[in-house]
Short mmCIF file of C-alpha atoms and ligand atoms in Angstrom, two decimals:
data_model
loop_
_atom_site.label_atom_id
_atom_site.label_comp_id
_atom_site.label_asym_id
_atom_site.label_seq_id
_atom_site.Cartn_x
_atom_site.Cartn_y
_atom_site.Cartn_z
CA MET A 1 0.00 0.01 0.01
CA SER A 2 1.39 3.41 -0.94
CA VAL A 3 1.68 6.26 1.51
CA HIS A 4 -1.00 8.13 -0.48
CA ALA A 5 -3.41 5.25 -0.13
CA ALA A 6 -2.67 5.04 3.59
CA VAL A 7 -3.57 8.70 4.03
CA ASP A 8 -6.62 9.11 1.84
CA GLY A 9 -7.75 5.83 0.35
CA PRO A 10 -6.91 4.38 -3.07
CA ASN A 11 -9.38 6.37 -5.20
CA GLY A 12 -9.72 9.49 -3.10
CA LEU A 13 -7.88 12.80 -2.84
CA GLY A 14 -4.59 11.03 -2.12
CA GLY A 15 -4.93 8.45 -4.89
CA SER A 16 -3.67 10.28 -7.95
CA SER A 17 -0.48 12.10 -8.82
CA ARG A 18 -2.05 15.05 -10.61
CA PRO A 19 -2.45 18.34 -8.72
CA VAL A 20 -5.47 18.61 -6.40
CA THR A 21 -8.08 21.07 -7.61
CA ILE A 22 -10.95 22.87 -5.90
CA HIS A 23 -13.30 20.56 -7.85
CA ASP A 24 -11.66 17.48 -6.28
CA LEU A 25 -12.51 18.87 -2.84
CA ARG A 26 -16.18 19.38 -3.72
CA ALA A 27 -16.31 15.88 -5.23
CA ALA A 28 -14.83 14.51 -1.99
CA LYS A 29 -17.74 15.99 -0.05
CA GLN A 30 -20.20 14.45 -2.51
CA ARG A 31 -18.58 11.06 -1.96
CA GLY A 32 -18.66 11.60 1.81
CA GLU A 33 -14.84 11.44 1.90
CA ARG A 34 -13.29 13.44 4.74
CA PHE A 35 -9.88 15.03 4.25
CA ALA A 36 -7.20 16.87 6.19
CA MET A 37 -5.67 20.30 5.64
CA ILE A 38 -2.46 21.21 7.45
CA THR A 39 -0.71 24.56 7.69
CA ALA A 40 2.73 24.95 6.16
CA TYR A 41 5.16 27.85 6.18
CA ASP A 42 8.28 26.59 4.39
CA ALA A 43 9.36 24.48 1.45
CA ASN A 44 10.76 21.61 3.52
CA ALA A 45 7.55 20.94 5.42
CA ALA A 46 5.50 21.47 2.26
CA ALA A 47 7.50 18.84 0.37
CA LEU A 48 7.02 16.32 3.18
CA LEU A 49 3.28 16.97 3.52
CA ASP A 50 2.90 16.77 -0.25
CA GLU A 51 4.76 13.47 -0.34
CA LEU A 52 2.43 12.14 2.37
CA GLY A 53 -0.60 12.92 0.22
CA VAL A 54 -2.05 15.80 2.26
CA PRO A 55 -4.34 17.41 -0.32
CA VAL A 56 -4.49 21.02 0.92
CA LEU A 57 -1.70 23.09 2.47
CA LEU A 58 -2.76 26.33 4.10
CA VAL A 59 -0.20 29.07 4.47
CA GLY A 60 -2.17 30.49 7.34
CA ASP A 61 -1.57 33.90 8.86
CA SER A 62 -1.03 31.82 12.05
CA LEU A 63 2.47 32.29 10.57
CA GLY A 64 2.55 35.47 12.67
CA MET A 65 2.06 33.56 15.95
CA VAL A 66 3.86 30.27 15.37
CA VAL A 67 6.80 31.42 13.22
CA LEU A 68 7.22 35.20 13.51
CA GLY A 69 6.59 35.59 17.25
CA TYR A 70 3.62 37.98 17.19
CA ASP A 71 0.91 37.71 19.88
CA THR A 72 -1.92 37.73 17.32
CA THR A 73 -2.28 37.43 13.54
CA VAL A 74 -3.15 41.14 13.24
CA PRO A 75 0.40 42.44 12.50
CA VAL A 76 1.11 39.99 9.68
CA THR A 77 1.76 41.74 6.35
CA LEU A 78 0.99 40.70 2.79
CA ASP A 79 4.72 40.67 2.02
CA GLU A 80 5.35 38.26 4.86
CA MET A 81 2.52 35.99 3.67
CA ILE A 82 3.74 36.07 0.07
CA HIS A 83 7.33 35.29 1.13
CA HIS A 84 6.21 32.12 2.95
CA THR A 85 3.55 31.15 0.41
CA ARG A 86 6.21 31.19 -2.30
CA ALA A 87 8.36 28.83 -0.23
CA VAL A 88 5.45 26.44 0.32
CA ALA A 89 4.50 26.59 -3.40
CA ARG A 90 8.10 25.65 -4.26
CA GLY A 91 7.91 22.61 -1.98
CA ALA A 92 4.47 21.32 -3.05
CA ARG A 93 3.99 19.35 -6.24
CA ARG A 94 0.38 18.26 -6.10
CA ALA A 95 -1.24 19.70 -2.96
CA LEU A 96 -3.47 22.73 -3.38
CA VAL A 97 -1.65 25.66 -1.78
CA VAL A 98 -3.96 28.24 -0.14
CA GLY A 99 -2.52 31.62 0.89
CA ASP A 100 -4.23 33.55 3.71
CA LEU A 101 -4.94 37.19 3.07
CA PRO A 102 -3.77 38.99 6.24
CA PHE A 103 -5.66 41.63 8.21
CA GLY A 104 -6.08 44.96 6.44
CA THR A 105 -5.45 43.63 2.94
CA TYR A 106 -9.05 42.92 1.85
CA GLN A 107 -11.50 44.42 4.36
CA ASP A 108 -11.64 47.71 2.45
CA GLY A 109 -13.63 46.03 -0.27
CA PRO A 110 -13.51 44.16 -3.59
CA SER A 111 -10.80 46.16 -5.33
CA GLN A 112 -8.38 46.05 -2.39
CA ALA A 113 -9.07 42.32 -2.06
CA LEU A 114 -8.51 41.73 -5.78
CA ALA A 115 -5.18 43.53 -5.71
CA SER A 116 -4.02 41.51 -2.65
CA ALA A 117 -5.30 38.20 -3.96
CA THR A 118 -3.71 38.80 -7.34
CA ARG A 119 -0.31 39.27 -5.65
CA MET A 120 -0.90 36.09 -3.63
CA LEU A 121 -1.41 34.09 -6.80
CA LYS A 122 1.14 35.78 -9.08
CA GLU A 123 3.96 36.37 -6.59
CA GLY A 124 3.16 33.74 -3.91
CA GLY A 125 2.30 30.96 -6.34
CA ALA A 126 -0.84 30.05 -4.36
CA GLY A 127 -3.72 28.25 -6.09
CA ALA A 128 -6.34 29.94 -3.89
CA VAL A 129 -6.71 32.53 -1.13
CA LYS A 130 -8.46 32.44 2.22
CA LEU A 131 -10.19 35.40 3.84
CA GLU A 132 -12.06 35.78 7.10
CA GLY A 133 -15.69 36.79 7.74
CA GLY A 134 -19.20 36.85 6.32
CA GLY A 135 -21.47 39.89 5.72
CA PRO A 136 -19.50 42.31 3.54
CA MET A 137 -16.98 39.59 2.71
CA VAL A 138 -19.63 37.83 0.66
CA GLU A 139 -19.42 40.49 -2.06
CA VAL A 140 -15.62 40.47 -1.78
CA THR A 141 -15.66 36.68 -2.33
CA ALA A 142 -17.99 36.98 -5.32
CA HIS A 143 -15.69 39.64 -6.86
CA LEU A 144 -12.59 37.45 -6.50
CA VAL A 145 -14.40 34.38 -7.83
CA ARG A 146 -15.61 36.38 -10.86
CA ALA A 147 -11.97 37.35 -11.46
CA GLY A 148 -11.02 33.63 -11.50
CA ILE A 149 -9.52 33.43 -8.01
CA PRO A 150 -10.62 30.49 -5.81
CA VAL A 151 -11.64 31.64 -2.34
CA MET A 152 -11.71 29.69 0.89
CA GLY A 153 -14.04 31.35 3.42
CA HIS A 154 -13.45 31.39 7.20
CA LEU A 155 -16.25 31.83 9.80
CA GLY A 156 -16.69 31.55 13.57
CA LEU A 157 -13.66 32.46 15.66
CA THR A 158 -11.96 34.46 12.99
CA PRO A 159 -8.62 35.35 14.64
CA GLN A 160 -8.14 38.65 12.78
CA SER A 161 -11.13 39.91 14.82
CA VAL A 162 -9.58 38.93 18.14
CA HIS A 163 -9.74 42.49 19.48
CA GLN A 164 -13.42 42.77 18.63
CA PHE A 165 -14.14 39.42 20.26
CA GLY A 166 -12.14 40.39 23.38
CA GLY A 167 -9.89 37.31 23.08
CA PHE A 168 -9.77 33.95 21.35
CA LYS A 169 -13.31 32.98 22.44
CA VAL A 170 -15.68 30.31 21.12
CA GLN A 171 -18.27 31.96 18.82
CA GLY A 172 -21.89 31.17 17.88
CA ARG A 173 -22.95 30.08 21.35
CA ASP A 174 -26.38 31.76 21.24
CA ASP A 175 -29.08 31.06 18.69
CA ALA A 176 -28.84 34.42 16.90
CA ALA A 177 -25.06 34.18 16.51
CA ALA A 178 -25.32 30.56 15.38
CA ASP A 179 -27.98 31.42 12.80
CA ARG A 180 -25.80 34.24 11.49
CA ILE A 181 -22.85 31.88 11.00
CA VAL A 182 -25.03 29.37 9.11
CA ALA A 183 -26.48 32.15 6.94
CA ASP A 184 -22.97 33.50 6.27
CA ALA A 185 -21.80 30.00 5.26
CA GLN A 186 -24.68 29.73 2.79
CA ALA A 187 -24.01 33.20 1.40
CA LEU A 188 -20.27 32.53 0.98
CA ALA A 189 -21.01 29.23 -0.78
CA GLU A 190 -23.47 30.97 -3.08
CA ALA A 191 -20.85 33.63 -3.80
CA GLY A 192 -18.57 30.86 -5.01
CA ALA A 193 -16.32 30.01 -2.06
CA PHE A 194 -14.94 26.50 -2.72
CA THR A 195 -14.55 25.58 0.97
CA ILE A 196 -15.27 27.25 4.29
CA VAL A 197 -13.16 27.00 7.45
CA ILE A 198 -15.36 26.89 10.52
CA GLU A 199 -13.31 27.74 13.63
CA GLY A 200 -14.05 27.75 17.34
CA VAL A 201 -17.78 27.03 17.48
CA PRO A 202 -19.90 24.42 19.28
CA ALA A 203 -19.93 21.00 17.54
CA GLU A 204 -23.66 21.28 16.83
CA LEU A 205 -23.12 24.52 14.92
CA GLY A 206 -20.27 22.87 13.01
CA ARG A 207 -22.76 20.21 11.96
CA ARG A 208 -25.46 22.74 11.01
CA ALA A 209 -23.08 24.78 8.85
CA THR A 210 -21.79 21.62 7.14
CA GLU A 211 -25.27 20.40 6.29
CA ALA A 212 -26.26 23.85 5.04
CA VAL A 213 -23.71 24.00 2.20
CA ALA A 214 -22.68 21.84 -0.76
CA VAL A 215 -19.00 22.84 -0.47
CA PRO A 216 -16.72 21.21 2.11
CA THR A 217 -16.46 22.75 5.56
CA ILE A 218 -13.05 22.49 7.20
CA GLY A 219 -13.28 22.49 10.96
CA ILE A 220 -10.87 23.60 13.62
CA GLY A 221 -12.37 23.49 17.10
CA ALA A 222 -15.76 22.99 15.42
CA GLY A 223 -16.45 19.36 16.36
CA GLY A 224 -16.44 16.14 14.40
CA HIS A 225 -19.18 16.79 11.84
CA THR A 226 -17.35 19.04 9.40
CA ASP A 227 -16.22 17.59 6.09
CA ALA A 228 -12.54 18.13 6.78
CA GLN A 229 -10.27 19.14 9.66
CA VAL A 230 -7.29 21.48 9.81
CA LEU A 231 -4.55 21.73 12.38
CA VAL A 232 -1.59 24.06 12.68
CA TRP A 233 1.66 22.19 11.92
CA HIS A 234 3.28 23.23 15.23
CA ASP A 235 0.27 22.11 17.28
CA LEU A 236 -0.08 18.78 15.47
CA LEU A 237 3.58 17.94 16.06
CA GLY A 238 3.81 19.06 19.69
CA LEU A 239 6.09 21.98 18.89
CA THR A 240 3.90 24.61 20.60
CA SER A 241 4.79 25.57 24.16
CA GLY A 242 2.30 26.53 26.85
CA ARG A 243 -1.37 25.71 27.24
CA LEU A 244 -3.04 24.47 24.11
CA PRO A 245 -6.69 24.99 23.13
CA ARG A 246 -8.97 22.04 23.92
CA PHE A 247 -9.44 21.11 20.22
CA VAL A 248 -5.71 20.53 19.61
CA LYS A 249 -4.43 16.98 19.47
CA ALA A 250 -0.67 16.73 19.38
CA TYR A 251 0.24 13.62 17.37
CA ALA A 252 3.91 13.85 18.35
CA ASP A 253 6.07 15.46 21.05
CA LEU A 254 8.70 17.08 18.84
CA ARG A 255 9.56 19.64 21.50
CA SER A 256 10.95 16.86 23.68
CA GLU A 257 12.60 15.13 20.71
CA ILE A 258 14.30 18.38 19.67
CA SER A 259 15.37 19.15 23.24
CA GLY A 260 17.00 15.73 23.53
CA ALA A 261 18.79 16.12 20.20
CA VAL A 262 20.03 19.66 20.97
CA LYS A 263 21.23 18.70 24.45
CA ALA A 264 23.09 15.70 23.02
CA PHE A 265 24.79 17.85 20.37
CA VAL A 266 25.78 20.57 22.88
CA SER A 267 27.17 18.03 25.31
CA GLU A 268 29.07 16.05 22.62
CA VAL A 269 30.64 19.26 21.37
CA ALA A 270 31.65 20.19 24.93
CA ASP A 271 33.14 16.71 25.48
CA GLY A 272 34.92 16.62 22.16
CA GLU A 273 32.91 13.53 21.17
CA TYR A 274 31.53 15.24 18.04
CA PRO A 275 32.75 15.20 15.33
CA GLY A 276 33.83 11.57 15.48
CA PRO A 277 36.25 9.93 13.03
CA GLU A 278 33.34 9.05 10.71
CA HIS A 279 32.43 12.74 10.32
CA VAL A 280 35.88 13.98 9.43
CA TYR A 281 37.36 14.46 5.91
O1 KIV B 301 -4.06 30.99 10.00
C1 KIV B 301 -4.36 29.79 10.09
O2 KIV B 301 -3.51 28.91 10.26
C2 KIV B 301 -5.77 29.45 10.00
C3 KIV B 301 -6.17 28.05 10.29
C4 KIV B 301 -5.95 27.68 11.68
C5 KIV B 301 -7.56 27.79 9.85
O3 KIV B 301 -6.56 30.28 9.66
#
């Protein structure tokens, strides 16, 4: 069995060597096939994830928090996003690379969004962009789609609105807020969004939003009923320090692995054990 088959099944998103398209993702939902999206920020990780058959790589603006050391995603710039998206695009052969539009680069309306998204595709090499929010972002999405740019929506706990939310808080807890998120999901799908990330909402709302749209929903902290799931690379691998949100499952403890390796190197250098005869020209 190939690695691709092990990840996604023989005939599914991981079963072919041609590049993954937005149409493949929609077809996966129609087949009832769930898939994973993982964030990536550099060429090395992108090449590995691609080789493993992960169909969608998101160059998230979480870049700001997990790579660049910001407290929120708000300070991330379009140049920073393009720099890392280009690296991921260089590493990926078949995965669909989605570049996040950072805060302040699309909220002004359709023409600002089109200029930013165009840079993300032309300079970053992305195959699609992601943007946060419903309401006025529905028209922005429709404008980009009309221009031929695939758009991934993002609803619920949209991190670029952290200051408005008063922290990274679960959204859609009351009926009115939940109904608004479902209506936004429908409006984004009608505007042409090819997938919608649903973040930080009760599981029941994740289910409602998923059932309300024909395009795949990609959940993060939105329960088990969404069509796909996304995790941040650093969280998935146990590289993040401090308290993790409840929805995170670390599938490895790379922080400990790395600590062990670094300590061994430092100590072998101090003891003169490294380099050994086998490492010397
Ligand atoms: O920026 C990001 O990585 C994201 C995902 C967590 C959905 O938006």
